[in-house]
Coordinates of C-alpha atoms and ligand atoms in Angstrom, one line a residue:
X589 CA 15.0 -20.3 33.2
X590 CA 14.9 -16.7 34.3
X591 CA 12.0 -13.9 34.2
X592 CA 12.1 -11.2 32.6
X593 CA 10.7 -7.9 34.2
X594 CA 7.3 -6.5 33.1
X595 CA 8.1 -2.5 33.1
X596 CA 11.1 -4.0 30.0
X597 CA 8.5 -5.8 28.2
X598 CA 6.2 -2.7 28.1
X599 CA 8.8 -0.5 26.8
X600 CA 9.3 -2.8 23.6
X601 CA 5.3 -3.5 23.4
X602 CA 5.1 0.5 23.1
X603 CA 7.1 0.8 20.4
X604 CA 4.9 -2.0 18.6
X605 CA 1.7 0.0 19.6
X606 CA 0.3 -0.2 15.9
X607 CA 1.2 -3.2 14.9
X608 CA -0.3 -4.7 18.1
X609 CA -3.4 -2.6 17.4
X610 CA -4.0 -3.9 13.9
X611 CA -3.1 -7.1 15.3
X612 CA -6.7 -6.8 17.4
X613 CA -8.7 -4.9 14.5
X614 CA -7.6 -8.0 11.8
X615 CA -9.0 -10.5 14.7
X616 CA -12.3 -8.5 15.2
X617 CA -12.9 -8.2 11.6
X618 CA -12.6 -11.9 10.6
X619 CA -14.1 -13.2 14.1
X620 CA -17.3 -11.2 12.9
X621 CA -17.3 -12.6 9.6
X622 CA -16.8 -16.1 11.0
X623 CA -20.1 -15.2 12.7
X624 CA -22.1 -14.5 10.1
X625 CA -21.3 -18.4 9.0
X626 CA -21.8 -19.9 12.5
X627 CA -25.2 -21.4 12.8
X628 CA -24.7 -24.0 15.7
X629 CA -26.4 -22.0 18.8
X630 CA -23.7 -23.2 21.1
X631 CA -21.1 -22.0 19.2
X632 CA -22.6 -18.8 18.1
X633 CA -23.3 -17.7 21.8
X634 CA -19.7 -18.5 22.8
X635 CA -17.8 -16.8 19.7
X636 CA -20.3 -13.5 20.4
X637 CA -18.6 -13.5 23.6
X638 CA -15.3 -13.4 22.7
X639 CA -16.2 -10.8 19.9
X640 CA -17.4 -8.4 22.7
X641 CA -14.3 -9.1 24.6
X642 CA -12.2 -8.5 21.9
X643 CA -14.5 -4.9 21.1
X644 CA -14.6 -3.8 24.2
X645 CA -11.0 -4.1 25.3
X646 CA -8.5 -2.4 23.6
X647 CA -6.0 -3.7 25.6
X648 CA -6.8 -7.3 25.6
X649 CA -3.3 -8.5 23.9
X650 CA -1.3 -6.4 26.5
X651 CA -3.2 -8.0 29.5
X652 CA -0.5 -8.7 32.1
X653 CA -0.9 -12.7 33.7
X654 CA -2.7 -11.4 36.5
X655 CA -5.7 -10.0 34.2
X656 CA -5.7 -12.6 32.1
X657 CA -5.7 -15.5 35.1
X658 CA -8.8 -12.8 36.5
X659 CA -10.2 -13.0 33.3
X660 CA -9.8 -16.6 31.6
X661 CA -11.7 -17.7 34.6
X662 CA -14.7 -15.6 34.2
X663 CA -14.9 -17.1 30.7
X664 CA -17.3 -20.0 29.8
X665 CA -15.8 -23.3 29.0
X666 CA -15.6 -24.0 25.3
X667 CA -18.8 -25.8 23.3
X668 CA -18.5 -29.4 23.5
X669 CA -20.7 -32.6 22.0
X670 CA -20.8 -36.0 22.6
X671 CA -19.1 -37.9 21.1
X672 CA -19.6 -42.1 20.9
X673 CA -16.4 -44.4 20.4
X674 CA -16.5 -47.8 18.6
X675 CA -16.7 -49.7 21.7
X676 CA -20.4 -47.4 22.7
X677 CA -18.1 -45.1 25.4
X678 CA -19.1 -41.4 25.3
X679 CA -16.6 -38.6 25.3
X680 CA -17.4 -34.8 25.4
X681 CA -15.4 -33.5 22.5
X682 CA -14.7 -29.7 21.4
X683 CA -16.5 -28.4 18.6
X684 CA -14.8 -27.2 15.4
X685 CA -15.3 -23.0 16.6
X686 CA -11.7 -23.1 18.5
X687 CA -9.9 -23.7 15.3
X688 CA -12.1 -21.5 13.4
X689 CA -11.4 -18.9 16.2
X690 CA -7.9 -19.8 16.4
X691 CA -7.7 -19.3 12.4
X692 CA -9.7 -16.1 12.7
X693 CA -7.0 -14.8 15.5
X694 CA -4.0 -15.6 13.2
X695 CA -1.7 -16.7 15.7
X696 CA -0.1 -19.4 13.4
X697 CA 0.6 -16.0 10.7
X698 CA 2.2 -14.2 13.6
X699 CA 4.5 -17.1 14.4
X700 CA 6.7 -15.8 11.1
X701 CA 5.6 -12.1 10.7
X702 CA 5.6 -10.5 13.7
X703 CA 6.8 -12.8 17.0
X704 CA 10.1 -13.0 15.1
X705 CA 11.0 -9.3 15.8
X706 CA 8.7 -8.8 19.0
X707 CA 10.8 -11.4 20.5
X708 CA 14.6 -10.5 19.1
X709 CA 13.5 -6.9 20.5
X710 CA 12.6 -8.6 24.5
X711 CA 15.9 -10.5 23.8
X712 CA 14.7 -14.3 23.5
X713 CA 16.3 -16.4 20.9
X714 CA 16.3 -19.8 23.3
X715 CA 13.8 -22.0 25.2
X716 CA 12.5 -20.6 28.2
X717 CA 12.3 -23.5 29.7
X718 CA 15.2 -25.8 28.8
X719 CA 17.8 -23.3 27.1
X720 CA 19.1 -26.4 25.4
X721 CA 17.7 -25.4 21.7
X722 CA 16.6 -22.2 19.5
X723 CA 13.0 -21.3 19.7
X724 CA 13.0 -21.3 15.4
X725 CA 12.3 -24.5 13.9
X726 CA 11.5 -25.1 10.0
X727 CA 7.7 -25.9 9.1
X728 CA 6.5 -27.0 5.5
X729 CA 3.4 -25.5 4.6
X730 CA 0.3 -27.6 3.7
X731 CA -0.7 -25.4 1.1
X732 CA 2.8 -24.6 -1.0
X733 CA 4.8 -27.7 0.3
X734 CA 7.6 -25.3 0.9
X735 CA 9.4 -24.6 4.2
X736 CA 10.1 -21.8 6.1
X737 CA 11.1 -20.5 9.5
X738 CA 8.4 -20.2 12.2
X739 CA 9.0 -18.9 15.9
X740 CA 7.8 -21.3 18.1
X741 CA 6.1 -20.4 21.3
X742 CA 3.8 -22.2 24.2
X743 CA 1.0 -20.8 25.1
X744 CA 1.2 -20.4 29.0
X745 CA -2.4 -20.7 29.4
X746 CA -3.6 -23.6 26.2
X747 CA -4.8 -22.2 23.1
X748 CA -6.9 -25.3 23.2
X749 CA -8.3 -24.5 26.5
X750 CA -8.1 -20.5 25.9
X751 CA -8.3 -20.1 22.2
X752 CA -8.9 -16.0 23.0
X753 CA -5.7 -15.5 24.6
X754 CA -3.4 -17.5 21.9
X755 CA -2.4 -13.9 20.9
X756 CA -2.2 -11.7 23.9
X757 CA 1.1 -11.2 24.8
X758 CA 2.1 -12.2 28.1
X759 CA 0.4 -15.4 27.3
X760 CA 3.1 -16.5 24.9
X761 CA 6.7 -18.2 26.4
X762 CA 9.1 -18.7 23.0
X763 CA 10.2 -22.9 23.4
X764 CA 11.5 -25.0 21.4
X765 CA 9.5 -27.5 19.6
X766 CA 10.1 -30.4 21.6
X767 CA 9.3 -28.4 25.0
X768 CA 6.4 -26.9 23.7
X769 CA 5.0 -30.4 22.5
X770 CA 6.0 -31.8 26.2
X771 CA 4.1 -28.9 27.9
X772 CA 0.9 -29.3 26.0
X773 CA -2.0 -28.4 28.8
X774 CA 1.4 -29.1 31.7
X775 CA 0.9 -26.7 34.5
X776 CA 4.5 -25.5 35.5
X777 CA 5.1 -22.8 38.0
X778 CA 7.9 -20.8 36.2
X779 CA 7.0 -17.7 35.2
X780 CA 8.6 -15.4 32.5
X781 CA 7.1 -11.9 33.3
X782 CA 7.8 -10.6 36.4
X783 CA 7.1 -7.9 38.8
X784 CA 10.1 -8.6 40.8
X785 CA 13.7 -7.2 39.9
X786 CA 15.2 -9.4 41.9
X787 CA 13.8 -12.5 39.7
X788 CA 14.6 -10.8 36.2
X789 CA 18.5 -10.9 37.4
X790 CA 18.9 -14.2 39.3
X791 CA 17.5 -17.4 37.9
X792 CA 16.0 -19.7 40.5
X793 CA 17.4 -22.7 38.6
X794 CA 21.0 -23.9 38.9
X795 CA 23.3 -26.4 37.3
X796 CA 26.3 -27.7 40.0
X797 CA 28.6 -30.2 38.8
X798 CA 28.5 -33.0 41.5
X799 CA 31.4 -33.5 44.3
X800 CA 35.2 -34.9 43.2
X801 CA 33.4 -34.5 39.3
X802 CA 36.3 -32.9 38.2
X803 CA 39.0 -34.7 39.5
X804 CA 37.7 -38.2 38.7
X805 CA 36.9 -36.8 35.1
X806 CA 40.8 -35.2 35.5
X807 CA 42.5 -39.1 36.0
X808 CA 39.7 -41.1 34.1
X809 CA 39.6 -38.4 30.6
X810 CA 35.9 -39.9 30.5
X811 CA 33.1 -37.5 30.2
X812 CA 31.2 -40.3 31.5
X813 CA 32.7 -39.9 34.9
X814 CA 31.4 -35.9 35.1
X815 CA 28.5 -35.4 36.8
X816 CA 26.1 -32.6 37.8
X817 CA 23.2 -31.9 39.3
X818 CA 19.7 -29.5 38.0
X819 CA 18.3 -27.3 40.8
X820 CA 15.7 -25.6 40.9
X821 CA 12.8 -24.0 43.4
X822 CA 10.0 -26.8 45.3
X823 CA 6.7 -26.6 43.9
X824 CA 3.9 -24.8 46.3
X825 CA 1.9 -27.5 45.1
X826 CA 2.3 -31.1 45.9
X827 CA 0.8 -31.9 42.7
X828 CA 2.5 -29.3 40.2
X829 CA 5.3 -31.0 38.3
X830 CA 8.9 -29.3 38.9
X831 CA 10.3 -27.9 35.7
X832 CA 12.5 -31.3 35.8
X833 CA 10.0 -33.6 35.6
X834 CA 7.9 -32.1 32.9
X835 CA 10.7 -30.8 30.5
X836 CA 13.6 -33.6 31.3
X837 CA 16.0 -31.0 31.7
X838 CA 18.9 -33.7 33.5
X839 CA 18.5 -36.2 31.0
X840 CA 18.2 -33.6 27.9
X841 CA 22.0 -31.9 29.4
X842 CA 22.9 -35.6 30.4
X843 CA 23.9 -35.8 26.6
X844 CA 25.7 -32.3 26.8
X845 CA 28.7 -33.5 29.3
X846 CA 31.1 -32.5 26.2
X847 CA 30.9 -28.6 27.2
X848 CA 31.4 -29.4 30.7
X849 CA 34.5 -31.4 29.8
X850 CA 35.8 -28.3 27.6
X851 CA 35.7 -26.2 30.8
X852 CA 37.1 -28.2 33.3
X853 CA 40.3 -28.4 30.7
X854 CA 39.8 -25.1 30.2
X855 CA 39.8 -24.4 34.2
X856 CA 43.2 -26.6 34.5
X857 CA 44.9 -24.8 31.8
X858 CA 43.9 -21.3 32.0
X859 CA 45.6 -20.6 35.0
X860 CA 45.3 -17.1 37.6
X861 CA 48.3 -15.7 35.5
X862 CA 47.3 -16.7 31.7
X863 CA 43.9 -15.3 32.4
X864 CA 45.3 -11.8 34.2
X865 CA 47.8 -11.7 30.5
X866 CA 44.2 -12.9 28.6
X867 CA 42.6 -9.9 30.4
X868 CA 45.3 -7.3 29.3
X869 CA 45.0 -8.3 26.1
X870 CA 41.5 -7.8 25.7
X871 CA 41.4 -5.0 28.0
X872 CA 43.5 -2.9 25.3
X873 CA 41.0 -3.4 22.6
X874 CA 39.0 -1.8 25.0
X875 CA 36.3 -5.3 25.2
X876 CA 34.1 -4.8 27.8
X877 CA 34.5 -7.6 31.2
X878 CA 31.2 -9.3 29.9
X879 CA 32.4 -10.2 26.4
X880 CA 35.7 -10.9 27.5
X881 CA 34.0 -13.7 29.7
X882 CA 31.9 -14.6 26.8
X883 CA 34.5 -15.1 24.7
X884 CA 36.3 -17.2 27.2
X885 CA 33.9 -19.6 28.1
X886 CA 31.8 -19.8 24.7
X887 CA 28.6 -18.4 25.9
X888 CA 27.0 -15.7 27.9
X889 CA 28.2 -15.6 31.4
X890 CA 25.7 -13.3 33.0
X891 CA 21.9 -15.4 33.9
X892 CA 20.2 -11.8 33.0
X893 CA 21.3 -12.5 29.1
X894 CA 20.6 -16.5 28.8
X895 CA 17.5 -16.2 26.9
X896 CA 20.5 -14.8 24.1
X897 CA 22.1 -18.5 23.3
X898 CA 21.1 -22.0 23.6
X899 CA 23.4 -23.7 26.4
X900 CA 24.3 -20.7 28.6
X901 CA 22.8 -21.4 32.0
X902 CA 25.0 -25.0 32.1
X903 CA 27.9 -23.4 30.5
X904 CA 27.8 -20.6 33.0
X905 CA 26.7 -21.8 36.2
X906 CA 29.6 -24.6 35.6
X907 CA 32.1 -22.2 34.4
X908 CA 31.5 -20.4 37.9
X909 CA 31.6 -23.5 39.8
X910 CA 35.1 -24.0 38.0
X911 CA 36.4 -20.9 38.9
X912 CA 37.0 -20.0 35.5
X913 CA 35.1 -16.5 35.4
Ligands
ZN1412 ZN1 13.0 -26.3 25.3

């Protein structure tokens, strides 16, 4: 729900220049091996392709989303065959080498080795596009039956579309599992990774609770009665979905009117001069403003730190609209 800017990202990438590095050796190294076993033509010609991209630029998992957009559309389509259904109806299907080059890229091994700390380094421990949940779920692995935690992210551009990019950086947006299973090949405009200051410290997006909310909620007690609306920017594109329609974002905080009823109490009982006695209080442990709001409110305050904590934009944006920080 906010960008983050590109020149903060490339600090943090720097300081994973190796691992990055030996991220794109591993991936040359097994793709060539993969093609000494690749016999179909079709597939061959499109996995020598990728190979050469992969050799000749050293770079490719740093490619900001303007290269790659240049780039993934200078790339030929992956190798299909036909395939005929029960009923005699011919579909074009992918062949098996976007799995195998999926595999070969080890993006699913980086989902618990390396994204964990890449990402707690950028500052992202919750959805990117509905900051309702974590981005870490628990997967069981076919192999030992045993669970562990994996990072989940969405490929921006599809790793079924664009299995060559499912490790370049600026490709992957961390989301929870049930966002990233919505989004699947989705177009949505939001962007993460920004060139624009003014982006990486505003969000566009806004939660507002709806008019005479509170006091209704205030003689009724009901959290039924509170309302709110989800705004957010009009897509360039008549046919682009808004973030709304694709990720549900009313009806998934629809469920979450419980922390909007804990602040309007909270907004009716903390008072101008329990807050200013709150404030000395904190002030002489020496707590900074930020984490005295924080503390207050449950959540971060500030829309540059939401990616920290599931349920900060709402509690925020409300909090504001109360008056309460
Ligand atoms: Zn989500």
């Amino acid at each position: 729900m906010i960008a983050i800017h590109v020149d903060k990202v490339r600090s943090i990438q720097s300081n994973f220049f190796n691992e990055i590095e030996e991220q794109r050796e591993i991936a040359i190294t097994k793709l060539k091996k993969l093609n000494k076993k690749t016999t179909n033509l079709k597939d061959k010609t499109y996995l020598e392709e990728v190979i050469l991209l992969f050799d000749s630029n050293p770079d490719i998992l740093l490619w900001d989303s303007i290269k790659i957009n240049n780039e993934k559309d200078k790339f030929r389509s992956l190798p299909t065959y036909p395939k005929t259904s029960k009923t005699g109806k011919v579909t074009l299907c992918k062949t098996e080498i976007k799995d195998k080059i999926l595999t070969a890229l080890g993006y699913r091994n980086l989902r618990s080795s390396f994204y964990p700390m890449y990402f707690k380094e950028i500052g992202i421990k919750s959805c990117v596009y509905c900051n309702s949940q974590l981005t870490i779920s628990a997967k069981r692995s076919s192999v030992t039956n045993d669970y562990s935690a994996k990072f989940d992210v969405d490929h921006y551009h599809s790793k079924s579309e664009y299995p060559f990019l499912s490790i370049c950086l600026f490709n992957l947006y961390p989301a929870c599992s049930s966002c990233n299973r919505i989004k699947s090949d989705n177009v949505v405009e939001f962007e993460l990774y920004t060139n624009n200051r003014i982006k990486a410290i505003k969000s566009d997006y806004k939660f507002k609770l709806t008019a005479y909310s509170k006091a209704k909620y205030l003689i009724t007690k009901d959290p039924k009665d509170i309302g709110f609306t989800f705004d957010e920017p009009t897509p360039s594109n008549i046919t682009t979905k808004t973030i709304n329609d694709v990720f549900h974002i009313e009806g998934i905080y629809q469920t979450q009117t419980d922390l909007i009823e804990e602040l309007i109490i909270k907004s009716q009982i903390y008072n101008k001069s329990y807050l200013k006695t709150l404030k000395y209080n904190f002030d002489k442990l020496s707590i900074q403003p930020e984490l005295f709001k924080r503390t207050l409110v449950g959540n971060y305050t500030g829309d540059k730190d939401l990616h920290k904590r599931p349920m900060s934009k709402l509690v925020s944006d409300i909090a504001k609209d109360l008056g309460l920080i």
